Structures are given as structure tokens and as C-alpha cells.
Amino acid sequence: MENSSHTLPLSCPSPATIRGPLPLSSSPQHTSSNGRISLPLSPISFPPSPASFSPATAESVHSCSPLSHFTVSHCLEGQSLADQDDLTCLNWLHQRGDLLPLQPLTKMTLLPQQEPSVASQLLPAASSKPPYSFSSLIFMAIEDSPQKRLPVKDIYEWIVNNFPYYRTATGGWRNSVRHNLSLSKSFRRIQRDKSQSVGKGSLWCVCPEYRPALLEVLRKTHSYHSNNSNLLHKPAPLCLLTPDHEELVTMESVEYQQEEVCEDMEKDPLSDSGYIELHYYESQQYQYLVLPDDTELDLETVEILQLDAEAQEAAGSLLDL
DNA sequence: GTAGCTTTAAACAATA
DNA sequence: ATATTGTTTAAAGCTA
């Protein structure tokens, strides 16, 4: 794809430009003399192991569309351009760890100039309700399953894992899920194979003829929440920048080497959605985020990114107890 | 104001 | 017997 730039949907009075790879750092950020900022990213760990999967850390990114993770998983999966141009392709959903949940950060320090009270103002309210309808949630859950079919129990589980809001929500939403499954034409019930069946109930799948419509709804939800984004309620870029964190590593500046960029870095089908375009490349044991040359992030945004990660860490710690 | 969709709640039956 | 699953109805909220 062309190296078109996408800036965060933020206004910045005096933006600092971030270019190229983002060296890992033990400090939340590193601003060089030329004003470039480095954001720490995680060591490579794709996909996260189920054991390390920490849905609770998605608290602060609940409203981020899974679609926004598209680019992340794409680059790492090495899919063809044709695959990626296919907006009906939901392979991004199969990057389970990339979808929404984030790894808790075990090491993250707050920016010294950043007051916690400000952090709480900038970060979205924890456990607020995701923007997706139950149909979309069910759709995503089923699409994210290897067999493209799930029992209702696993649908619950997927939703809870990916949207921690439902972890603490009252039980009524499960009723709504079942109600949706039964009532919606988009989903079809399949009898389990009795010979291998464990557990009760049927399996549910997406009716192929309704799949495009479900995708469209998902896309519209994504678009709506991108276009109505702001600093307080739209942490989409945060999601993109903090997939699968495990820990930060010692600062070690790494020069950007073009040839290390993932060969399959391709077009983000939602590139005109206002989301920043992201690419990853891998060097040694680390993973780097590559922003387009003319991508600009203001200092405040960078701070928010760090704060978000901090919040995720805190949320993960609490909910993992 | 209206229609359509979604959410929520509830009741009830079937099933593991 | 109990919990879970699946169906159905009803009402309220939201949006175009």
C-alpha cells in the first residue's frame, strides 16, 4: 500500500513527530534531542498463551473496535494483499490475543509530569459498556472460534474475556445473548455430535447469508466510534499500541532498518477511518511499531498511551486476584 | 410521531 | 433437584 499517513484523531498545538520504529525503553517514553518520541512496546509474544491471557486488562479499551486491531494481526500473520483487501475476511478475529485483551504491564512508570488525577480524567471509565450490540458480540465470538461454531457457554466466555464489562455486569446480559441467538435470523443452531458431545446445549453458528450484514454492522460501529472519538472516550490508538504487553524491557535504542519491516505490511482496510496506520517489524526478541513518516503524535497523546498502559496494568492486577 | 432495532426482563419448557 | 439452555412475550430505549 502506499505510505499514506494517518494521524491520531487528536488536535495538537505543538506536535512532536514520531517517526519510524519505536525503540523499547525502560522509561515510558524517550524524547530525543530532535524531538522524536519513542514509545515502549512489548517483547514479541504473539499470540499470547491462553494462560497469560488477561482479559481484565482490556478494561480501558473496551470501546475499541476489534477492527482496529486488524493491522496489527495482519502484519504478523503475513497474509496476502488479496486477503487483506477483503473486508469480509475476519482473520483478524482469529488473532485472539490481538482482538481486544491486552497483556498486563508488569513494569510501567508514570510520566513524572503526569498527575494521576489527570490520568483518571483522560482514561475512559473502567468497565463501561462496549458499543457493540449483542448480535455483534455473538458474531465476533463465533467467528473467533476455530470451528466457527460455539455453544452458548463459550459465547458467554468469549464476551467476558474480551469485554470485561460483562464480567461484573448482572446476569441479564446472558439472557439477552440467548434471546438474541434465538430471535436473530443471523444465527443458526446446530445439533452437537452426540458421540463427542460434552456439555449441554447446541452449537451456534453464523448463517452465511447474514454474515455480510453482520460485518457491515460491525464496520459501522467501528466507524461511528472512530468519528466520534475524543481524548476522553476514544482510546483506539491505545489499543493498537498496546497489544499483548508483558513487560517493558531495558532501554536499548535500535536503529530503524527498513529491511526488517515485515514484508507483508499491507493496507489497513480501515485506513480511512481515522485510525493510525501501524506496522510492526521484529528485531532480535523485540517488536517495534512503525509509524508512517509523517505521522504526528503530540506529547499529550504519548502520555495518554502510557497512562492507559498503566491503567491496564492496575486493572489486570486487581481483577486477577 | 413513527417504525425498526436493540436491550432488558420475565416466564416457561426442555435437557444434561 | 438443580443449573443451564432455548423459546417466547412484553416493554422500554434509542435512532433514523
CSV table of N, CA and C in Angstrom, one decimal, chain A residues 47-168:
chain,number,residue,atom,x,y,z
A,47,PRO,N,0.9,-15.4,19.3
A,47,PRO,CA,-0.2,-14.8,20.1
A,47,PRO,C,0.1,-15.1,21.6
A,48,PRO,N,-0.6,-14.4,22.5
A,48,PRO,CA,-0.4,-14.7,23.9
A,48,PRO,C,-0.9,-16.1,24.2
A,49,SER,N,-0.3,-16.7,25.1
A,49,SER,CA,-0.7,-18.0,25.5
A,49,SER,C,-2.0,-17.9,26.3
A,50,PRO,N,-2.9,-18.8,26.2
A,50,PRO,CA,-4.2,-18.7,27.0
A,50,PRO,C,-3.9,-18.5,28.4
A,51,ALA,N,-2.8,-19.1,28.9
A,51,ALA,CA,-2.6,-18.9,30.4
A,51,ALA,C,-2.3,-17.5,30.7
A,52,SER,N,-1.6,-16.8,29.8
A,52,SER,CA,-1.2,-15.5,30.1
A,52,SER,C,-2.3,-14.5,29.7
A,53,PHE,N,-3.3,-15.0,29.1
A,53,PHE,CA,-4.4,-14.1,28.6
A,53,PHE,C,-5.0,-13.4,29.8
A,54,SER,N,-5.1,-12.1,29.7
A,54,SER,CA,-5.6,-11.3,30.8
A,54,SER,C,-6.7,-10.4,30.3
A,55,PRO,N,-7.9,-10.9,30.2
A,55,PRO,CA,-9.0,-10.1,29.7
A,55,PRO,C,-9.2,-8.8,30.5
A,56,ALA,N,-8.9,-8.9,31.7
A,56,ALA,CA,-9.2,-7.7,32.6
A,56,ALA,C,-8.5,-6.5,32.1
A,57,THR,N,-7.4,-6.7,31.5
A,57,THR,CA,-6.6,-5.5,31.1
A,57,THR,C,-7.2,-4.8,29.9
A,58,ALA,N,-8.2,-5.4,29.4
A,58,ALA,CA,-8.9,-4.7,28.3
A,58,ALA,C,-9.9,-3.7,28.8
A,59,GLU,N,-10.0,-3.5,30.1
A,59,GLU,CA,-10.9,-2.6,30.7
A,59,GLU,C,-10.9,-1.3,30.0
A,60,SER,N,-9.8,-0.7,29.9
A,60,SER,CA,-9.8,0.7,29.4
A,60,SER,C,-9.9,0.8,27.9
A,61,VAL,N,-10.0,-0.3,27.2
A,61,VAL,CA,-10.1,-0.3,25.8
A,61,VAL,C,-11.3,-1.0,25.3
A,62,HIS,N,-12.2,-1.1,26.1
A,62,HIS,CA,-13.4,-1.8,25.8
A,62,HIS,C,-14.1,-1.3,24.5
A,63,SER,N,-14.0,0.0,24.4
A,63,SER,CA,-14.8,0.5,23.3
A,63,SER,C,-14.0,0.6,22.0
A,64,CYS,N,-12.8,0.0,22.0
A,64,CYS,CA,-12.0,0.0,20.8
A,64,CYS,C,-12.5,-1.2,19.9
A,65,SER,N,-12.7,-0.8,18.7
A,65,SER,CA,-13.2,-1.8,17.8
A,65,SER,C,-12.1,-2.9,17.6
A,66,PRO,N,-12.5,-4.1,17.6
A,66,PRO,CA,-11.6,-5.2,17.2
A,66,PRO,C,-11.1,-4.9,15.8
A,67,LEU,N,-11.8,-4.3,15.0
A,67,LEU,CA,-11.3,-4.0,13.7
A,67,LEU,C,-10.1,-3.1,13.7
A,68,SER,N,-9.9,-2.4,14.8
A,68,SER,CA,-8.8,-1.6,14.8
A,68,SER,C,-7.5,-2.4,15.0
A,69,HIS,N,-7.7,-3.6,15.4
A,69,HIS,CA,-6.5,-4.5,15.6
A,69,HIS,C,-6.1,-5.2,14.3
A,70,PHE,N,-6.9,-4.9,13.3
A,70,PHE,CA,-6.7,-5.5,12.0
A,70,PHE,C,-5.3,-5.5,11.5
A,71,THR,N,-4.8,-4.3,11.6
A,71,THR,CA,-3.4,-4.1,11.0
A,71,THR,C,-2.4,-4.8,11.8
A,72,VAL,N,-2.6,-4.8,13.1
A,72,VAL,CA,-1.6,-5.5,14.0
A,72,VAL,C,-1.5,-7.0,13.6
A,73,SER,N,-2.6,-7.6,13.6
A,73,SER,CA,-2.6,-9.0,13.3
A,73,SER,C,-2.2,-9.3,11.9
A,74,HIS,N,-2.5,-8.4,11.0
A,74,HIS,CA,-2.2,-8.6,9.6
A,74,HIS,C,-0.7,-8.7,9.4
A,75,CYS,N,0.0,-7.7,9.9
A,75,CYS,CA,1.4,-7.7,9.6
A,75,CYS,C,2.1,-8.9,10.1
A,76,LEU,N,1.6,-9.4,11.2
A,76,LEU,CA,2.2,-10.5,11.9
A,76,LEU,C,1.8,-11.8,11.3
A,77,GLU,N,0.7,-11.8,10.7
A,77,GLU,CA,0.3,-13.1,10.1
A,77,GLU,C,0.8,-13.3,8.7
A,78,GLY,N,1.3,-12.2,8.1
A,78,GLY,CA,1.8,-12.4,6.7
A,78,GLY,C,0.8,-12.8,5.7
A,79,GLN,N,-0.4,-12.2,5.8
A,79,GLN,CA,-1.4,-12.5,4.8
A,79,GLN,C,-1.1,-11.8,3.5
A,80,SER,N,-1.7,-12.3,2.5
A,80,SER,CA,-1.6,-11.7,1.2
A,80,SER,C,-2.4,-10.4,1.1
A,81,LEU,N,-2.0,-9.6,0.2
A,81,LEU,CA,-2.7,-8.4,0.0
A,81,LEU,C,-4.2,-8.7,-0.4
A,82,ALA,N,-4.4,-9.7,-1.2
A,82,ALA,CA,-5.7,-10.0,-1.5
A,82,ALA,C,-6.6,-10.3,-0.3
A,83,ASP,N,-6.0,-11.0,0.6
A,83,ASP,CA,-6.7,-11.4,1.9
A,83,ASP,C,-7.0,-10.1,2.6
A,84,GLN,N,-6.1,-9.2,2.6
A,84,GLN,CA,-6.3,-8.0,3.5
A,84,GLN,C,-7.3,-7.1,2.8
A,85,ASP,N,-7.3,-7.1,1.6
A,85,ASP,CA,-8.3,-6.2,0.9
A,85,ASP,C,-9.7,-6.7,1.0
A,86,ASP,N,-9.8,-7.9,1.4
A,86,ASP,CA,-11.1,-8.5,1.5
A,86,ASP,C,-11.7,-8.1,2.8
A,87,LEU,N,-12.6,-7.2,2.8
A,87,LEU,CA,-13.1,-6.7,4.1
A,87,LEU,C,-14.0,-7.7,4.7
A,88,THR,N,-14.3,-8.7,4.0
A,88,THR,CA,-15.1,-9.8,4.7
A,88,THR,C,-14.3,-10.7,5.4
A,89,CYS,N,-13.0,-10.6,5.2
A,89,CYS,CA,-12.0,-11.5,5.9
A,89,CYS,C,-12.0,-11.2,7.4
A,90,LEU,N,-12.2,-12.2,8.1
A,90,LEU,CA,-12.2,-11.9,9.6
A,90,LEU,C,-11.0,-12.6,10.2
A,91,ASN,N,-10.0,-12.8,9.5
A,91,ASN,CA,-8.9,-13.4,10.1
A,91,ASN,C,-8.3,-12.7,11.3
A,92,TRP,N,-8.6,-11.4,11.2
A,92,TRP,CA,-8.1,-10.6,12.4
A,92,TRP,C,-8.8,-11.1,13.7
A,93,LEU,N,-9.9,-11.7,13.5
A,93,LEU,CA,-10.6,-12.1,14.7
A,93,LEU,C,-9.9,-13.3,15.3
A,94,HIS,N,-9.2,-14.0,14.5
A,94,HIS,CA,-8.6,-15.2,14.9
A,94,HIS,C,-7.3,-15.0,15.7
A,95,GLN,N,-6.9,-13.8,15.6
A,95,GLN,CA,-5.7,-13.4,16.4
A,95,GLN,C,-6.3,-13.1,17.8
A,96,ARG,N,-6.6,-14.1,18.5
A,96,ARG,CA,-7.4,-14.0,19.7
A,96,ARG,C,-6.8,-13.0,20.6
A,97,GLY,N,-5.5,-13.1,20.8
A,97,GLY,CA,-4.9,-12.2,21.8
A,97,GLY,C,-4.9,-10.8,21.3
A,98,ASP,N,-5.0,-10.6,20.0
A,98,ASP,CA,-4.9,-9.2,19.5
A,98,ASP,C,-6.3,-8.5,19.4
A,99,LEU,N,-7.3,-9.3,19.6
A,99,LEU,CA,-8.6,-8.7,19.4
A,99,LEU,C,-8.9,-7.6,20.3
A,100,LEU,N,-8.8,-7.8,21.5
A,100,LEU,CA,-9.0,-6.7,22.5
A,100,LEU,C,-8.2,-6.9,23.8
A,101,PRO,N,-8.1,-8.1,24.2
A,101,PRO,CA,-7.5,-8.2,25.5
A,101,PRO,C,-6.0,-7.8,25.4
A,102,LEU,N,-5.5,-7.3,26.4
A,102,LEU,CA,-4.1,-6.9,26.4
A,102,LEU,C,-3.4,-7.5,27.6
A,103,GLN,N,-2.2,-7.7,27.4
A,103,GLN,CA,-1.4,-8.3,28.5
A,103,GLN,C,-1.2,-7.2,29.5
A,104,PRO,N,-1.2,-7.6,30.7
A,104,PRO,CA,-0.9,-6.6,31.8
A,104,PRO,C,0.6,-6.2,31.7
A,105,LEU,N,0.8,-4.9,31.9
A,105,LEU,CA,2.2,-4.5,32.0
A,105,LEU,C,2.7,-4.7,33.4
A,106,THR,N,3.8,-5.3,33.5
A,106,THR,CA,4.3,-5.6,34.8
A,106,THR,C,5.3,-4.5,35.2
A,107,LYS,N,5.7,-3.8,34.3
A,107,LYS,CA,6.6,-2.6,34.6
A,107,LYS,C,6.2,-1.4,33.8
A,108,MET,N,5.8,-0.5,34.5
A,108,MET,CA,5.4,0.8,33.8
A,108,MET,C,5.4,1.9,34.8
A,109,THR,N,6.1,2.9,34.5
A,109,THR,CA,6.1,4.0,35.4
A,109,THR,C,5.4,5.2,34.8
A,110,LEU,N,4.8,5.9,35.6
A,110,LEU,CA,4.0,7.1,35.2
A,110,LEU,C,5.0,8.2,34.8
A,111,LEU,N,4.5,8.9,33.8
A,111,LEU,CA,5.3,10.0,33.5
A,111,LEU,C,5.4,11.0,34.6
A,112,PRO,N,6.6,11.5,34.9
A,112,PRO,CA,6.7,12.3,36.1
A,112,PRO,C,5.8,13.5,36.1
A,113,GLN,N,5.6,14.1,34.9
A,113,GLN,CA,4.8,15.3,34.8
A,113,GLN,C,3.3,15.0,34.8
A,114,GLN,N,3.0,13.7,34.9
A,114,GLN,CA,1.6,13.4,34.7
A,114,GLN,C,1.0,13.1,36.1
A,115,GLU,N,0.0,13.9,36.5
A,115,GLU,CA,-0.7,13.7,37.7
A,115,GLU,C,-1.7,12.6,37.6
A,116,PRO,N,-1.9,11.7,38.6
A,116,PRO,CA,-2.9,10.7,38.5
A,116,PRO,C,-4.3,11.2,38.3
A,117,SER,N,-4.6,12.3,38.9
A,117,SER,CA,-5.9,12.9,38.7
A,117,SER,C,-6.2,13.2,37.2
A,118,VAL,N,-5.2,13.6,36.6
A,118,VAL,CA,-5.3,13.9,35.1
A,118,VAL,C,-5.5,12.6,34.4
A,119,ALA,N,-4.8,11.6,34.9
A,119,ALA,CA,-4.9,10.3,34.2
A,119,ALA,C,-6.3,9.8,34.3
A,120,SER,N,-6.9,9.9,35.4
A,120,SER,CA,-8.3,9.4,35.6
A,120,SER,C,-9.2,10.2,34.7
A,121,GLN,N,-8.8,11.5,34.4
A,121,GLN,CA,-9.7,12.2,33.6
A,121,GLN,C,-9.6,11.8,32.1
A,122,LEU,N,-8.4,11.5,31.8
A,122,LEU,CA,-8.1,11.2,30.4
A,122,LEU,C,-8.5,9.8,30.0
A,123,LEU,N,-8.5,8.9,30.9
A,123,LEU,CA,-8.8,7.5,30.6
A,123,LEU,C,-10.3,7.3,30.6
A,124,PRO,N,-10.8,6.4,29.8
A,124,PRO,CA,-12.2,6.1,29.8
A,124,PRO,C,-12.6,5.4,31.1
A,125,ALA,N,-13.8,5.6,31.4
A,125,ALA,CA,-14.3,4.9,32.6
A,125,ALA,C,-14.1,3.4,32.5
A,126,ALA,N,-13.7,2.8,33.6
A,126,ALA,CA,-13.5,1.4,33.6
A,126,ALA,C,-14.8,0.7,33.5
A,127,SER,N,-14.8,-0.4,32.8
A,127,SER,CA,-16.0,-1.3,32.7
A,127,SER,C,-17.2,-0.6,32.2
A,128,SER,N,-17.0,0.4,31.4
A,128,SER,CA,-18.2,1.0,30.7
A,128,SER,C,-18.6,0.0,29.6
A,129,LYS,N,-19.8,0.2,29.2
A,129,LYS,CA,-20.4,-0.8,28.3
A,129,LYS,C,-19.8,-0.7,26.9
A,130,PRO,N,-19.5,-1.8,26.3
A,130,PRO,CA,-19.0,-1.8,24.9
A,130,PRO,C,-20.0,-1.3,24.0
A,131,PRO,N,-19.6,-0.8,22.8
A,131,PRO,CA,-20.5,-0.2,21.9
A,131,PRO,C,-21.2,-1.2,21.0
A,132,TYR,N,-20.8,-2.5,21.1
A,132,TYR,CA,-21.3,-3.5,20.2
A,132,TYR,C,-22.7,-4.1,20.7
A,133,SER,N,-23.5,-4.3,19.7
A,133,SER,CA,-24.8,-5.0,20.0
A,133,SER,C,-24.5,-6.4,20.4
A,134,PHE,N,-25.4,-7.1,21.0
A,134,PHE,CA,-25.2,-8.5,21.3
A,134,PHE,C,-25.0,-9.3,20.0
A,135,SER,N,-25.7,-8.9,19.0
A,135,SER,CA,-25.5,-9.7,17.7
A,135,SER,C,-24.1,-9.6,17.3
A,136,SER,N,-23.5,-8.4,17.4
A,136,SER,CA,-22.1,-8.2,17.0
A,136,SER,C,-21.2,-9.0,17.9
A,137,LEU,N,-21.5,-9.0,19.2
A,137,LEU,CA,-20.6,-9.7,20.1
A,137,LEU,C,-20.7,-11.2,19.8
A,138,ILE,N,-21.9,-11.7,19.6
A,138,ILE,CA,-22.0,-13.1,19.3
A,138,ILE,C,-21.3,-13.5,18.0
A,139,PHE,N,-21.5,-12.6,17.0
A,139,PHE,CA,-20.9,-12.8,15.8
A,139,PHE,C,-19.3,-12.9,15.9
A,140,MET,N,-18.8,-12.0,16.7
A,140,MET,CA,-17.3,-12.0,16.9
A,140,MET,C,-16.9,-13.2,17.6
A,141,ALA,N,-17.7,-13.6,18.5
A,141,ALA,CA,-17.3,-14.8,19.3
A,141,ALA,C,-17.3,-16.0,18.4
A,142,ILE,N,-18.3,-16.2,17.6
A,142,ILE,CA,-18.4,-17.3,16.8
A,142,ILE,C,-17.3,-17.3,15.7
A,143,GLU,N,-17.1,-16.1,15.2
A,143,GLU,CA,-16.0,-16.0,14.1
A,143,GLU,C,-14.7,-16.2,14.7
A,144,ASP,N,-14.5,-16.0,15.9
A,144,ASP,CA,-13.2,-16.2,16.6
A,144,ASP,C,-12.9,-17.6,17.0
A,145,SER,N,-13.9,-18.4,16.8
A,145,SER,CA,-13.7,-19.8,17.2
A,145,SER,C,-13.2,-20.6,16.0
A,146,PRO,N,-12.4,-21.6,16.3
A,146,PRO,CA,-11.7,-22.4,15.2
A,146,PRO,C,-12.8,-23.1,14.3
A,147,GLN,N,-13.8,-23.5,14.9
A,147,GLN,CA,-14.8,-24.3,14.1
A,147,GLN,C,-15.9,-23.4,13.6
A,148,LYS,N,-15.9,-22.1,13.9
A,148,LYS,CA,-16.9,-21.2,13.6
A,148,LYS,C,-18.3,-21.6,14.1
A,149,ARG,N,-18.2,-22.2,15.3
A,149,ARG,CA,-19.4,-22.6,16.0
A,149,ARG,C,-19.1,-22.7,17.4
A,150,LEU,N,-20.0,-22.3,18.2
A,150,LEU,CA,-19.8,-22.3,19.7
A,150,LEU,C,-21.1,-22.6,20.4
A,151,PRO,N,-20.9,-23.3,21.6
A,151,PRO,CA,-22.1,-23.4,22.5
A,151,PRO,C,-22.3,-22.1,23.2
A,152,VAL,N,-23.4,-21.9,23.7
A,152,VAL,CA,-23.7,-20.6,24.3
A,152,VAL,C,-22.8,-20.3,25.5
A,153,LYS,N,-22.4,-21.3,26.1
A,153,LYS,CA,-21.5,-21.1,27.3
A,153,LYS,C,-20.2,-20.5,26.8
A,154,ASP,N,-19.7,-21.0,25.7
A,154,ASP,CA,-18.4,-20.4,25.2
A,154,ASP,C,-18.6,-19.0,24.6
A,155,ILE,N,-19.8,-18.7,24.2
A,155,ILE,CA,-20.1,-17.4,23.7
A,155,ILE,C,-20.0,-16.4,24.9
A,156,TYR,N,-20.6,-16.9,26.0
A,156,TYR,CA,-20.5,-16.1,27.2
A,156,TYR,C,-19.1,-15.8,27.6
A,157,GLU,N,-18.3,-16.9,27.6
A,157,GLU,CA,-16.9,-16.8,28.0
A,157,GLU,C,-16.1,-15.9,27.1
A,158,TRP,N,-16.4,-16.0,25.8
A,158,TRP,CA,-15.6,-15.1,24.9
A,158,TRP,C,-16.0,-13.6,25.2
A,159,ILE,N,-17.2,-13.4,25.4
A,159,ILE,CA,-17.6,-12.0,25.7
A,159,ILE,C,-17.0,-11.5,27.0
A,160,VAL,N,-17.0,-12.3,28.0
A,160,VAL,CA,-16.4,-11.9,29.3
A,160,VAL,C,-14.9,-11.7,29.1
A,161,ASN,N,-14.3,-12.6,28.4
A,161,ASN,CA,-12.9,-12.5,28.2
A,161,ASN,C,-12.5,-11.2,27.4
A,162,ASN,N,-13.3,-10.9,26.5
A,162,ASN,CA,-12.9,-9.7,25.6
A,162,ASN,C,-13.5,-8.4,26.0
A,163,PHE,N,-14.6,-8.5,26.8
A,163,PHE,CA,-15.2,-7.3,27.3
A,163,PHE,C,-15.5,-7.4,28.8
A,164,PRO,N,-14.5,-7.0,29.6
A,164,PRO,CA,-14.6,-7.2,31.0
A,164,PRO,C,-15.8,-6.5,31.6
A,165,TYR,N,-16.4,-5.6,30.9
A,165,TYR,CA,-17.7,-5.0,31.4
A,165,TYR,C,-18.6,-6.1,31.8
A,166,TYR,N,-18.7,-7.2,31.0
A,166,TYR,CA,-19.6,-8.2,31.3
A,166,TYR,C,-19.2,-9.2,32.4
A,167,ARG,N,-18.0,-9.0,32.9
A,167,ARG,CA,-17.5,-9.8,34.0
A,167,ARG,C,-18.3,-9.4,35.2
A,168,THR,N,-18.5,-8.1,35.3
A,168,THR,CA,-19.2,-7.6,36.6
A,168,THR,C,-20.6,-7.3,36.3
